[in-house]
Amino acid sequence: MKRHLLCSLLLCGSAQALATSTVDLSVQGLIIPAACLPQLSSGGLIDYGKFAQQDLNLETATRLPVKNLHIGIACNGPVRYALRMADNRDGSAMVNSEIYYGLGFDNSGNRLGVYSMTFDPRQTQASNTAQIYGTESTTGGLAWRTSNLNPIDIGSRSYLGFTDVEGSVSGPTAIGILGGMVTVQTVINARKNLDLSVETPLDGSATLEVVYL
């Protein structure tokens, strides 16, 4: 009897072990009816033209003239969204920060420099509100920075959004049409750090993405 009881207990234990050797997978998401189309003036092209290597600082980085682009985001209805940017020249920025994007490499593989893109809420308008405030999330939209009028550099790992409520921590509000001006600041590496023996093109490229919330 004891042997039968022991065998029954072992079988029960084996059955439980087998029962816990599986796991369920769920695939979820939400398809929304709204869609947004972002656009930049000049086709999103910043062109500094030609300049001589002697125009660059030898020992320190050189700031090129600030450039501005008009930005427009048109949605087919009010929708909550945020913006982020992906560097298509990842690894070429001379500064390791999510708000700086690379300009590619010179002939010897040296990093040419960086650029950043800044949104200014004071120069941003929305179709359904008189004043826009900027807000930012570094947690994928779980928490948001207190909204204000300070300029914000768009990052590759954080969300940038806009709201019509000053001092809010609730994130972006639903916006249909957004328009404004963005500032692009470009910095070239010190001349002593570069191989400029041949023509060297600046090769910055990034993708601005609308993230639906």
Coordinates of C-alpha atoms in Angstrom, one line a residue:
M1 CA 0.0 0.0 0.0
K2 CA 2.8 2.4 0.9
R3 CA 4.5 1.7 -2.4
H4 CA 1.3 2.4 -4.4
L5 CA 0.8 5.6 -2.4
L6 CA 4.4 6.7 -3.1
C7 CA 4.0 6.0 -6.8
S8 CA 0.8 8.0 -6.9
L9 CA 2.5 10.9 -5.3
L10 CA 5.4 10.8 -7.8
L11 CA 2.9 10.6 -10.7
C12 CA 1.1 13.6 -9.4
G13 CA 4.3 15.5 -9.0
S14 CA 5.3 14.6 -12.6
A15 CA 1.9 15.8 -13.9
Q16 CA 2.3 19.1 -12.2
A17 CA 5.8 19.5 -13.6
L18 CA 4.4 18.8 -17.1
A19 CA 1.6 21.2 -16.6
T20 CA 3.9 24.1 -15.8
S21 CA 6.2 23.5 -18.8
T22 CA 4.1 25.7 -21.1
V23 CA 3.6 29.5 -21.4
D24 CA 1.0 31.5 -23.3
L25 CA 1.9 34.3 -25.8
S26 CA -0.4 37.2 -26.5
V27 CA 0.0 39.6 -29.4
Q28 CA -1.9 42.9 -28.8
G29 CA -2.2 46.3 -30.4
L30 CA -4.7 48.9 -31.5
I31 CA -5.3 50.1 -35.0
I32 CA -6.6 53.6 -34.9
P33 CA -8.6 55.4 -37.6
A34 CA -6.5 58.6 -37.3
A35 CA -3.2 59.0 -39.3
C36 CA -0.7 61.8 -39.3
L37 CA 1.6 63.1 -42.1
P38 CA 4.8 65.0 -41.0
Q39 CA 6.5 67.3 -43.5
L40 CA 9.6 69.5 -43.5
S41 CA 10.3 72.5 -45.7
S42 CA 12.9 72.1 -48.4
G43 CA 12.3 68.4 -48.4
G44 CA 14.0 68.2 -45.0
L45 CA 17.3 69.2 -46.6
I46 CA 19.9 71.4 -44.8
D47 CA 22.6 72.4 -47.3
Y48 CA 25.7 74.3 -46.1
G49 CA 27.2 74.3 -49.6
K50 CA 31.0 74.2 -50.0
F51 CA 33.4 75.7 -47.4
A52 CA 37.2 75.4 -47.1
Q53 CA 38.9 73.4 -44.3
Q54 CA 40.7 76.6 -43.3
D55 CA 37.2 77.9 -42.2
L56 CA 37.2 75.3 -39.5
N57 CA 38.8 75.7 -36.1
L58 CA 42.0 73.8 -35.7
E59 CA 41.9 73.0 -32.0
T60 CA 38.1 73.2 -31.2
A61 CA 34.9 72.3 -32.8
T62 CA 33.3 74.7 -35.3
R63 CA 29.6 75.8 -35.1
L64 CA 28.1 76.3 -38.5
P65 CA 25.3 78.9 -39.0
V66 CA 22.0 78.0 -37.5
K67 CA 19.4 76.8 -40.0
N68 CA 15.6 76.8 -39.7
L69 CA 13.0 74.5 -41.2
H70 CA 9.3 74.8 -41.2
I71 CA 7.5 71.7 -39.9
G72 CA 3.9 70.6 -40.4
I73 CA 2.1 67.6 -39.0
A74 CA -1.4 67.0 -40.5
C75 CA -3.7 64.4 -39.0
N76 CA -7.1 63.4 -40.4
G77 CA -8.5 64.1 -37.0
P78 CA -7.4 65.1 -33.5
V79 CA -5.0 62.4 -32.1
R80 CA -2.5 62.1 -29.3
Y81 CA 1.0 61.5 -30.6
A82 CA 4.6 62.2 -29.8
L83 CA 7.7 62.7 -32.0
R84 CA 11.1 61.0 -31.9
M85 CA 14.0 60.8 -34.4
A86 CA 16.2 57.9 -35.5
D87 CA 19.8 58.5 -36.6
N88 CA 20.4 56.9 -39.9
R89 CA 24.2 57.5 -39.4
D90 CA 24.2 55.9 -35.9
G91 CA 27.7 55.7 -34.4
S92 CA 29.1 58.6 -36.3
A93 CA 28.2 61.4 -33.8
M94 CA 31.2 62.7 -32.0
V95 CA 29.1 63.2 -28.8
N96 CA 27.3 60.3 -27.2
S97 CA 23.9 61.7 -26.5
E98 CA 20.4 61.0 -27.8
I99 CA 19.8 64.6 -28.9
Y100 CA 22.9 64.6 -31.2
Y101 CA 23.0 63.0 -34.6
G102 CA 26.0 62.0 -36.7
L103 CA 27.4 63.6 -39.9
G104 CA 29.2 60.5 -41.1
F105 CA 32.9 59.8 -41.3
D106 CA 35.9 61.3 -43.1
N107 CA 38.2 59.3 -45.4
S108 CA 40.1 57.9 -42.4
G109 CA 37.0 56.9 -40.4
N110 CA 37.0 60.0 -38.1
R111 CA 33.6 61.3 -36.9
L112 CA 32.9 64.5 -38.8
G113 CA 30.6 66.1 -36.2
V114 CA 27.0 66.3 -34.9
Y115 CA 23.8 68.2 -35.4
S116 CA 20.6 68.7 -33.3
M117 CA 17.1 69.7 -34.0
T118 CA 15.2 71.9 -31.5
F119 CA 11.5 72.6 -31.3
D120 CA 10.3 75.9 -29.8
P121 CA 6.8 75.8 -28.4
R122 CA 6.6 79.6 -28.7
Q123 CA 7.0 79.2 -32.5
T124 CA 4.6 76.3 -32.7
Q125 CA 0.9 76.5 -33.5
A126 CA -2.0 74.1 -33.4
S127 CA -5.3 74.3 -35.2
N128 CA -7.4 73.8 -32.1
T129 CA -5.6 75.8 -29.4
A130 CA -4.2 79.3 -28.9
Q131 CA -1.0 78.3 -27.1
I132 CA 1.1 75.2 -27.3
Y133 CA 3.4 73.9 -24.5
G134 CA 6.1 71.2 -24.9
T135 CA 6.4 68.1 -22.9
E136 CA 8.8 65.1 -22.9
S137 CA 8.8 61.5 -21.8
T138 CA 11.9 59.4 -21.2
T139 CA 9.9 56.4 -20.1
G140 CA 8.1 55.5 -23.4
G141 CA 5.0 57.6 -22.5
L142 CA 4.6 56.2 -18.9
A143 CA 5.5 59.6 -17.3
W144 CA 5.7 63.1 -18.7
R145 CA 7.8 66.2 -17.9
T146 CA 5.8 69.2 -16.7
S147 CA 4.7 71.1 -19.8
N148 CA 6.2 74.5 -20.5
L149 CA 7.4 77.0 -23.2
N150 CA 11.1 76.0 -23.1
P151 CA 12.7 74.9 -26.3
I152 CA 13.2 71.1 -26.5
D153 CA 15.8 69.1 -28.5
I154 CA 14.2 66.1 -30.1
G155 CA 15.8 62.8 -29.0
S156 CA 16.1 59.3 -30.3
R157 CA 15.1 57.5 -27.1
S158 CA 12.6 60.0 -25.6
Y159 CA 9.2 61.2 -26.8
L160 CA 8.5 64.9 -27.6
G161 CA 4.9 66.0 -27.4
F162 CA 2.7 69.1 -27.3
T163 CA -0.2 70.1 -25.1
D164 CA -2.5 73.1 -24.6
V165 CA -2.3 72.9 -20.8
E166 CA 0.6 74.6 -19.1
G167 CA 2.1 72.8 -16.1
S168 CA 0.5 69.5 -17.1
V169 CA 2.2 66.1 -16.5
S170 CA -0.5 64.2 -18.4
G171 CA 1.3 64.2 -21.7
P172 CA 0.2 65.4 -25.2
T173 CA -3.3 66.4 -26.0
A174 CA -5.1 65.4 -29.2
I175 CA -4.0 67.7 -32.1
G176 CA -5.2 67.7 -35.6
I177 CA -2.9 70.2 -37.4
L178 CA 0.5 71.3 -36.0
G179 CA 2.9 73.8 -37.6
G180 CA 6.0 75.6 -36.5
M181 CA 9.7 76.2 -36.9
V182 CA 12.6 73.9 -35.9
T183 CA 16.2 75.0 -35.5
V184 CA 19.0 72.8 -36.7
Q185 CA 22.5 73.4 -35.1
T186 CA 25.5 71.7 -36.7
V187 CA 28.9 71.4 -35.2
I188 CA 32.0 70.1 -37.0
N189 CA 34.9 68.3 -35.3
A190 CA 38.1 70.1 -34.7
R191 CA 40.3 70.2 -37.8
K192 CA 43.2 68.5 -36.1
N193 CA 40.9 65.4 -35.6
L194 CA 39.9 65.1 -39.2
D195 CA 41.5 63.9 -42.5
L196 CA 40.5 66.6 -44.9
S197 CA 43.0 65.7 -47.6
V198 CA 40.2 65.0 -50.0
E199 CA 36.7 66.5 -50.5
T200 CA 34.7 65.3 -47.5
P201 CA 30.8 65.5 -47.7
L202 CA 28.7 66.0 -44.6
D203 CA 26.4 63.0 -44.6
G204 CA 23.8 63.6 -41.9
S205 CA 20.5 61.6 -42.2
A206 CA 17.7 61.1 -39.7
T207 CA 14.1 60.0 -39.7
L208 CA 11.4 61.9 -37.9
E209 CA 8.7 59.6 -36.6
V210 CA 5.2 60.1 -35.3
V211 CA 4.4 57.8 -32.4
Y212 CA 0.7 57.3 -31.7
L213 CA -0.2 57.3 -28.0

